CSV table of C-alpha atoms and ligand atoms in Angstrom, one decimal:
chain,number,residue,atom,x,y,z
A,1,MET,CA,60.8,6.6,19.4
A,2,VAL,CA,60.5,4.5,15.5
A,3,ALA,CA,58.8,1.3,17.5
A,4,HIS,CA,56.1,3.5,19.0
A,5,ARG,CA,55.5,5.8,15.5
A,6,ASN,CA,55.2,2.1,13.8
A,7,ILE,CA,52.7,1.5,15.8
A,8,MET,CA,51.1,4.0,15.3
A,9,LEU,CA,50.9,3.3,11.8
A,10,TRP,CA,49.8,-0.2,12.5
A,11,LEU,CA,46.7,1.3,14.6
A,12,ALA,CA,45.6,3.9,12.1
A,13,ALA,CA,45.7,0.6,9.7
A,14,LEU,CA,43.9,-1.4,12.0
A,15,VAL,CA,41.4,1.6,12.1
A,16,ILE,CA,41.0,1.6,8.3
A,17,LEU,CA,41.1,-2.0,8.1
A,18,GLY,CA,38.4,-1.5,10.2
A,19,SER,CA,35.5,0.8,8.8
A,20,CYS,CA,36.3,-0.8,5.0
A,21,ALA,CA,34.9,-4.2,7.0
A,22,ALA,CA,31.9,-2.2,7.9
A,23,GLN,CA,28.9,-4.3,5.3
A,24,THR,CA,26.8,-1.7,2.9
A,25,PRO,CA,23.6,-1.8,5.1
A,26,ILE,CA,20.2,-2.8,2.7
A,27,VAL,CA,17.3,-2.1,2.6
A,28,ILE,CA,14.3,-4.1,1.4
A,29,TRP,CA,10.5,-3.3,-0.5
A,30,HIS,CA,7.8,-6.0,-0.3
A,31,GLY,CA,6.1,-7.3,-3.3
A,32,MET,CA,2.2,-6.7,-3.8
A,33,GLY,CA,0.2,-8.7,-0.9
A,34,ASP,CA,3.5,-9.7,1.9
A,35,SER,CA,5.1,-6.9,4.5
A,36,CYS,CA,8.2,-6.7,5.8
A,37,CYS,CA,8.2,-8.6,8.3
A,38,ASN,CA,6.5,-12.4,6.7
A,39,PRO,CA,9.0,-14.5,7.9
A,40,LEU,CA,8.2,-17.0,4.4
A,41,SER,CA,10.1,-14.4,2.2
A,42,MET,CA,10.8,-11.0,3.4
A,43,GLY,CA,11.7,-12.6,7.0
A,44,SER,CA,13.5,-15.7,5.3
A,45,ILE,CA,15.3,-13.2,2.4
A,46,LYS,CA,16.9,-11.4,5.5
A,47,SER,CA,18.3,-13.6,7.5
A,48,LEU,CA,20.0,-15.2,4.3
A,49,ILE,CA,21.5,-11.8,3.6
A,50,GLN,CA,22.9,-11.2,6.7
A,51,LYS,CA,23.8,-15.5,7.2
A,52,ASN,CA,26.2,-14.4,3.6
A,53,ILE,CA,27.1,-11.3,4.9
A,54,ASN,CA,28.8,-11.1,7.8
A,55,GLY,CA,26.5,-8.4,10.8
A,56,VAL,CA,24.7,-6.8,7.8
A,57,TYR,CA,22.3,-4.6,8.6
A,58,VAL,CA,19.1,-5.3,7.7
A,59,LYS,CA,15.8,-2.4,7.0
A,60,SER,CA,13.0,-4.5,5.3
A,61,LEU,CA,10.6,-1.0,5.1
A,62,GLU,CA,6.8,-1.6,7.4
A,63,ILE,CA,4.4,1.3,5.3
A,64,GLY,CA,2.3,1.5,8.5
A,65,SER,CA,2.3,1.0,11.9
A,66,ASN,CA,2.3,-2.5,11.8
A,67,VAL,CA,1.8,-5.5,10.1
A,68,ALA,CA,-1.8,-5.7,8.7
A,69,GLU,CA,-1.5,-1.9,7.8
A,70,ASP,CA,1.7,-2.9,6.1
A,71,THR,CA,0.1,-5.5,3.5
A,72,GLU,CA,-3.0,-3.2,3.0
A,73,ASN,CA,-0.5,-0.3,1.8
A,74,GLY,CA,0.3,-2.3,-1.2
A,75,PHE,CA,-3.3,-1.7,-1.6
A,76,PHE,CA,-4.5,0.7,-1.2
A,77,MET,CA,-2.1,3.5,0.4
A,78,ASN,CA,-1.1,6.2,-2.9
A,79,VAL,CA,2.7,5.1,-4.3
A,80,ASN,CA,3.6,9.2,-3.5
A,81,LYS,CA,2.3,9.3,-0.3
A,82,GLN,CA,4.6,5.5,0.7
A,83,ILE,CA,7.6,7.0,-1.5
A,84,ASP,CA,7.5,10.1,1.2
A,85,MET,CA,7.0,8.4,3.8
A,86,VAL,CA,10.0,5.8,3.2
A,87,CYS,CA,12.1,8.7,2.2
A,88,GLN,CA,11.1,10.3,5.9
A,89,GLN,CA,12.2,6.6,7.6
A,90,LEU,CA,15.3,7.0,5.0
A,91,ALA,CA,16.5,10.0,6.0
A,92,ASN,CA,16.0,9.4,9.5
A,93,ASP,CA,18.0,6.2,10.5
A,94,LYS,CA,21.6,6.8,11.1
A,95,ASN,CA,23.0,3.3,10.1
A,96,LEU,CA,22.4,4.2,6.4
A,97,SER,CA,23.7,8.2,6.9
A,98,ASN,CA,26.9,6.1,4.5
A,99,GLY,CA,24.5,4.7,2.1
A,100,TYR,CA,23.0,1.9,2.0
A,101,ASN,CA,21.8,-0.6,-1.3
A,102,ALA,CA,18.4,-1.2,-2.3
A,103,ILE,CA,16.3,-4.9,-2.9
A,104,GLY,CA,12.9,-4.2,-4.4
A,105,PHE,CA,11.0,-7.3,-4.7
A,106,SER,CA,7.7,-6.9,-7.3
A,107,GLN,CA,6.7,-3.7,-7.1
A,108,GLY,CA,9.0,-2.9,-4.2
A,109,GLY,CA,11.6,-2.7,-7.7
A,110,GLN,CA,9.6,0.5,-9.0
A,111,PHE,CA,9.2,2.0,-5.5
A,112,LEU,CA,12.7,1.5,-4.5
A,113,ARG,CA,13.5,3.3,-8.5
A,114,ALA,CA,11.6,6.1,-7.5
A,115,ILE,CA,13.2,6.7,-4.3
A,116,ALA,CA,16.2,6.8,-6.6
A,117,GLN,CA,15.1,9.6,-8.5
A,118,LYS,CA,13.4,11.1,-5.2
A,119,CYS,CA,15.5,10.8,-2.5
A,120,PRO,CA,19.0,10.9,-3.0
A,121,THR,CA,20.2,11.5,0.8
A,122,PRO,CA,20.9,9.0,2.0
A,123,PRO,CA,22.6,7.6,-1.5
A,124,MET,CA,21.8,4.8,-2.4
A,125,LEU,CA,24.4,2.3,-4.3
A,126,ASN,CA,23.2,-0.5,-6.3
A,127,LEU,CA,19.3,-1.2,-7.2
A,128,ILE,CA,18.6,-4.3,-7.6
A,129,SER,CA,14.8,-4.6,-8.6
A,130,VAL,CA,13.3,-7.9,-8.7
A,131,GLY,CA,10.7,-8.4,-10.7
A,132,GLY,CA,9.9,-4.5,-10.4
A,133,GLN,CA,7.5,-3.5,-13.4
A,134,HIS,CA,9.4,-0.6,-14.6
A,135,GLN,CA,6.7,0.0,-17.5
A,136,GLY,CA,3.6,-0.6,-15.8
A,137,VAL,CA,1.0,-3.3,-16.3
A,138,TYR,CA,-0.8,-4.7,-18.6
A,139,GLY,CA,-3.1,-7.7,-16.7
A,140,PHE,CA,-3.5,-8.1,-13.4
A,141,PRO,CA,-3.6,-12.5,-13.8
A,142,LYS,CA,-2.9,-13.4,-9.9
A,143,CYS,CA,-3.6,-11.3,-7.2
A,144,PRO,CA,-1.8,-12.1,-3.7
A,145,GLY,CA,-1.5,-12.1,-0.4
A,146,ASP,CA,-5.2,-12.6,0.5
A,147,ASN,CA,-8.4,-14.5,1.2
A,148,GLY,CA,-10.2,-13.1,-1.8
A,149,THR,CA,-11.9,-9.7,0.0
A,150,ILE,CA,-9.2,-7.3,-0.4
A,151,CYS,CA,-8.3,-8.9,-4.1
A,152,ASN,CA,-12.2,-8.6,-5.0
A,153,LEU,CA,-12.0,-5.4,-4.1
A,154,VAL,CA,-8.6,-4.1,-6.3
A,155,ARG,CA,-10.3,-6.2,-9.1
A,156,LYS,CA,-13.5,-4.0,-8.8
A,157,MET,CA,-11.9,-0.8,-9.2
A,158,LEU,CA,-9.2,-1.7,-11.7
A,159,ASN,CA,-12.8,-2.5,-14.0
A,160,TYR,CA,-14.4,0.7,-13.0
A,161,GLY,CA,-12.2,3.0,-14.5
A,162,VAL,CA,-7.9,3.5,-14.4
A,163,TYR,CA,-7.8,6.2,-15.4
A,164,VAL,CA,-10.5,7.5,-12.2
A,165,SER,CA,-9.6,10.4,-10.5
A,166,PHE,CA,-11.0,8.1,-7.5
A,167,VAL,CA,-8.9,5.2,-8.8
A,168,GLN,CA,-5.2,6.6,-9.0
A,169,ASP,CA,-5.8,8.6,-5.4
A,170,ASN,CA,-6.2,4.7,-3.9
A,171,LEU,CA,-5.1,2.5,-5.9
A,172,VAL,CA,-2.0,1.0,-5.9
A,173,GLN,CA,-1.7,-1.3,-8.8
A,174,ALA,CA,-3.8,1.6,-10.8
A,175,GLU,CA,-0.8,4.2,-10.6
A,176,TYR,CA,1.5,1.8,-11.9
A,177,TRP,CA,-0.8,0.8,-15.0
A,178,GLN,CA,0.2,1.2,-18.5
A,179,ASP,CA,-2.6,0.3,-20.9
A,180,PRO,CA,-1.5,0.7,-24.4
A,181,LEU,CA,-4.4,0.9,-26.3
A,182,ASN,CA,-4.9,4.8,-24.9
A,183,GLU,CA,-1.3,5.6,-23.9
A,184,GLU,CA,-2.8,9.4,-24.0
A,185,GLU,CA,-5.2,9.0,-21.2
A,186,TYR,CA,-2.6,6.7,-19.3
A,187,ARG,CA,0.3,9.4,-19.2
A,188,ALA,CA,-2.6,12.6,-18.7
A,189,LYS,CA,-4.0,10.4,-15.4
A,190,SER,CA,-1.2,7.9,-14.3
A,191,VAL,CA,-0.3,9.8,-10.4
A,192,PHE,CA,2.6,7.7,-9.2
A,193,LEU,CA,4.5,5.8,-12.9
A,194,ALA,CA,3.7,8.5,-15.9
A,195,ASP,CA,5.7,10.6,-13.3
A,196,ILE,CA,8.5,8.4,-13.1
A,197,ASN,CA,9.1,7.7,-16.4
A,198,GLN,CA,9.4,11.2,-17.7
A,199,GLU,CA,5.8,11.3,-19.3
A,200,ARG,CA,4.5,14.1,-18.5
A,201,PRO,CA,4.4,17.4,-20.9
A,202,THR,CA,7.5,18.8,-18.1
A,203,LYS,CA,10.7,16.9,-17.5
A,204,ASN,CA,12.1,16.9,-13.7
A,205,MET,CA,15.9,16.8,-14.8
A,206,THR,CA,15.8,16.3,-11.3
A,207,TYR,CA,15.0,12.3,-11.4
A,208,LYS,CA,18.2,12.0,-14.5
A,209,GLU,CA,20.7,13.6,-11.9
A,210,ASN,CA,20.3,10.7,-9.2
A,211,LEU,CA,19.8,7.5,-10.9
A,212,LEU,CA,22.6,8.3,-12.3
A,213,LYS,CA,24.8,9.3,-9.1
A,214,LEU,CA,23.3,4.8,-9.1
A,215,LYS,CA,26.6,2.8,-8.8
A,216,ASN,CA,24.5,0.5,-10.3
A,217,MET,CA,20.7,-1.0,-11.1
A,218,VAL,CA,20.0,-4.4,-11.5
A,219,LEU,CA,16.6,-5.8,-13.1
A,220,VAL,CA,15.8,-9.5,-13.1
A,221,MET,CA,13.0,-11.0,-15.2
A,222,PHE,CA,11.3,-14.0,-14.1
A,223,LEU,CA,11.1,-15.8,-17.1
A,224,GLN,CA,8.1,-18.0,-16.5
A,225,ASP,CA,5.6,-15.4,-14.7
A,226,THR,CA,2.1,-15.5,-14.4
A,227,MET,CA,1.8,-12.7,-12.6
A,228,VAL,CA,3.1,-9.5,-14.3
A,229,GLN,CA,1.9,-8.4,-18.2
A,230,PRO,CA,4.0,-8.2,-19.7
A,231,LYS,CA,6.8,-9.6,-17.9
A,232,GLU,CA,9.1,-7.4,-20.0
A,233,SER,CA,8.6,-5.0,-17.9
A,234,GLU,CA,10.6,-5.7,-15.8
A,235,TRP,CA,13.6,-5.9,-18.0
A,236,PHE,CA,11.8,-1.9,-19.0
A,237,GLY,CA,10.3,-3.5,-22.3
A,238,PHE,CA,6.3,-3.5,-23.4
A,239,TYR,CA,4.1,-3.5,-25.8
A,240,GLU,CA,4.2,-1.0,-28.6
A,241,PRO,CA,1.4,1.3,-28.5
A,242,GLY,CA,-2.1,0.3,-29.8
A,243,GLN,CA,-1.6,-3.3,-29.2
A,244,THR,CA,-1.0,-6.5,-27.1
A,245,GLU,CA,1.4,-8.7,-29.3
A,246,LYS,CA,4.5,-6.7,-30.6
A,247,LEU,CA,7.0,-5.8,-27.7
A,248,TYR,CA,10.0,-3.4,-27.4
A,249,ASN,CA,12.5,-3.1,-25.4
A,250,MET,CA,15.0,-1.1,-22.5
A,251,THR,CA,17.1,0.0,-25.4
A,252,GLN,CA,14.4,0.4,-28.0
A,253,SER,CA,12.0,2.9,-25.6
A,254,ASP,CA,11.2,6.3,-26.1
A,255,LEU,CA,12.0,6.3,-22.0
A,256,TYR,CA,16.3,5.1,-23.5
A,257,LYS,CA,16.4,7.0,-26.8
A,258,ASN,CA,15.5,10.5,-24.7
A,259,ASP,CA,17.2,9.3,-21.9
A,260,TYR,CA,15.3,12.1,-19.5
A,261,LEU,CA,16.1,9.6,-17.4
A,262,GLY,CA,19.4,8.7,-18.0
A,263,LEU,CA,18.8,5.5,-18.7
A,264,LYS,CA,21.5,4.9,-21.6
A,265,THR,CA,23.7,6.6,-19.8
A,266,LEU,CA,23.9,4.7,-17.1
A,267,TYR,CA,23.0,1.8,-19.8
A,268,GLN,CA,26.9,3.0,-21.3
A,269,SER,CA,29.1,3.3,-19.4
A,270,GLY,CA,27.6,-0.6,-17.8
A,271,ARG,CA,25.8,0.1,-15.5
A,272,ILE,CA,22.5,-1.7,-15.3
A,273,THR,CA,22.7,-5.9,-15.5
A,274,PHE,CA,19.6,-7.7,-16.9
A,275,LEU,CA,19.2,-10.8,-14.9
A,276,SER,CA,17.0,-13.9,-15.7
A,277,SER,CA,16.4,-16.4,-13.2
A,278,ASP,CA,14.3,-19.1,-15.1
A,279,SER,CA,10.4,-19.4,-12.6
A,280,ASP,CA,7.6,-17.9,-12.2
A,281,HIS,CA,7.8,-14.2,-10.6
A,282,LEU,CA,9.8,-14.6,-7.1
A,283,ARG,CA,9.9,-18.1,-7.4
A,284,PHE,CA,14.2,-17.1,-7.2
A,285,THR,CA,16.8,-20.4,-5.1
A,286,ASP,CA,18.1,-19.8,-2.5
A,287,ASP,CA,22.0,-20.5,-3.9
A,288,TRP,CA,21.1,-18.6,-7.1
A,289,PHE,CA,20.2,-15.0,-4.8
A,290,ILE,CA,23.5,-15.9,-3.0
A,291,ASN,CA,25.2,-16.2,-6.5
A,292,ASN,CA,23.4,-13.8,-9.8
A,293,ILE,CA,23.4,-11.3,-6.2
A,294,ILE,CA,24.4,-11.6,-2.5
A,295,LYS,CA,28.2,-12.4,-4.1
A,296,ARG,CA,28.1,-10.0,-7.0
A,297,PHE,CA,27.2,-6.8,-5.4
A,298,LEU,CA,25.9,-6.8,-2.5
A,299,VAL,CA,29.4,-7.9,-0.2
B,301,NAG,C1,21.7,0.3,13.4
B,301,NAG,O1,21.7,-0.8,13.7
B,301,NAG,C2,22.4,-2.1,15.6
B,301,NAG,C3,23.7,-2.8,14.7
B,301,NAG,O2,23.3,-3.3,13.3
B,301,NAG,C4,21.2,-2.2,15.6
B,301,NAG,O3,21.5,-2.7,17.3
B,301,NAG,C5,20.4,-0.7,15.5
B,301,NAG,O4,19.0,-1.4,15.9
B,301,NAG,C6,20.0,0.1,14.1
B,301,NAG,N1,19.7,1.3,14.4
B,301,NAG,C7,18.2,0.9,13.9
B,301,NAG,C8,17.8,3.0,14.0
B,301,NAG,O5,17.5,0.7,13.1
B,302,NAG,C1,11.7,17.6,-9.1
B,302,NAG,O1,11.7,16.4,-8.7
B,302,NAG,C2,12.0,16.4,-7.0
B,302,NAG,C3,12.7,15.0,-6.6
B,302,NAG,O2,11.7,15.3,-6.0
B,302,NAG,C4,12.0,17.4,-7.0
B,302,NAG,O3,12.3,18.5,-4.9
B,302,NAG,C5,10.7,19.0,-7.5
B,302,NAG,O4,10.4,19.6,-6.6
B,302,NAG,C6,10.3,18.6,-9.0
B,302,NAG,N1,10.4,19.6,-9.5
B,302,NAG,C7,9.3,20.1,-9.8
B,302,NAG,C8,9.0,21.0,-10.8
B,302,NAG,O5,8.0,18.9,-9.8
B,303,NAG,C1,-10.7,-12.0,5.1
B,303,NAG,O1,-9.7,-10.6,5.3
B,303,NAG,C2,-10.8,-8.9,5.4
B,303,NAG,C3,-9.1,-8.6,5.7
B,303,NAG,O2,-7.7,-8.3,5.8
B,303,NAG,C4,-11.4,-9.5,6.4
B,303,NAG,O3,-11.7,-8.0,6.9
B,303,NAG,C5,-11.7,-10.5,6.9
B,303,NAG,O4,-12.8,-10.7,7.9
B,303,NAG,C6,-11.5,-11.4,6.0
B,303,NAG,N1,-12.5,-12.8,5.8
B,303,NAG,C7,-12.3,-14.2,6.2
B,303,NAG,C8,-14.3,-14.4,5.7
B,303,NAG,O5,-11.3,-14.4,6.9
B,304,NAG,C1,17.0,-4.7,-28.4
B,304,NAG,O1,16.5,-4.9,-28.8
B,304,NAG,C2,17.2,-4.8,-30.6
B,304,NAG,C3,17.4,-6.4,-31.3
B,304,NAG,O2,16.9,-7.4,-31.5
B,304,NAG,C4,18.9,-5.6,-30.3
B,304,NAG,O3,19.2,-5.1,-31.1
B,304,NAG,C5,19.0,-4.4,-29.1
B,304,NAG,O4,20.4,-5.2,-28.0
B,304,NAG,C6,18.0,-5.3,-27.4
B,304,NAG,N1,18.1,-4.5,-26.6
B,304,NAG,C7,19.0,-4.9,-25.0
B,304,NAG,C8,18.5,-4.6,-23.8
B,304,NAG,O5,18.4,-6.2,-25.2
């Protein structure tokens, strides 16, 4: 009888251990000019993660029904529409129902933050932003992943007028463009960034409530970044209004001080980690990724 009970206890312990050992799934969102499944970028990241975390489920987000659409949508599909699509994709994936860790590369970083703020189910546990532009960009020095056709069109649209409604509705990069010389127009007309950064007259406090559910928000800045202007946006810094030299950092930002997003609350409870890689945009090494991201936040 006693032996029988012991066996039952052992079995119960094994079941519990087994479920603990199930690795937290990971969702990744690629950057501009890239796609879900490029073997040289997201494909190799996915296999790097799976090599280091035995059996983990990795979902590399695809926006659209094939790789070409996915790449184009990274330029021309309204971000709010992309957020709605991804929100659905995550909710429909049973593998994620107990929660997931999110890694966003470049613009995927701010897009996944929008997911954290808007789509609490399934729960995002850790948000890792690798070169994401959380205060937007003011400059577009390079345009990756294209033969020139798309990039020329992007440039034409930006030059035509970043805050013109046709451009706002159709050009992803305009939707996180912050003009420090024209903050008023930015706040009034930016369809994406001004919204998720609580810069509208009315604040949506659900964004804060949801963001505060994160265990950690990890922000990676590339110290030699030649693509993001200013690179400090990757740590929630940006140009002070009215000029393009002087920068504020996260704790000096209005967004932090007013705490409309919960940044102050997160930071003061030790849940924001600033990391850097001494390289150009997204040019980290496998070792850097394993030691700073996988070992610290994903296992
Ligand atoms: C869920 O995860 C399992 C194991 O990794 C995988 O075989 C299956 O395809 C996944 N389901 C979906 C919807 O991707
Ligand atoms: C606030 O955000 C939540 C989450 O996206 C949304 O469901 C709600 O409609 C928003 N509220 C307002 C007033 O826009
Ligand atoms: C460049 O890419 C565009 C869009 O993907 C395509 O339509 C065009 O044929 C390409 N041009 C060249 C010269 O490869
Ligand atoms: C921002 O800069 C101020 C002044 O240099 C400094 O005290 C503060 O620690 C910085 N905040 C962060 C998050 O680095």
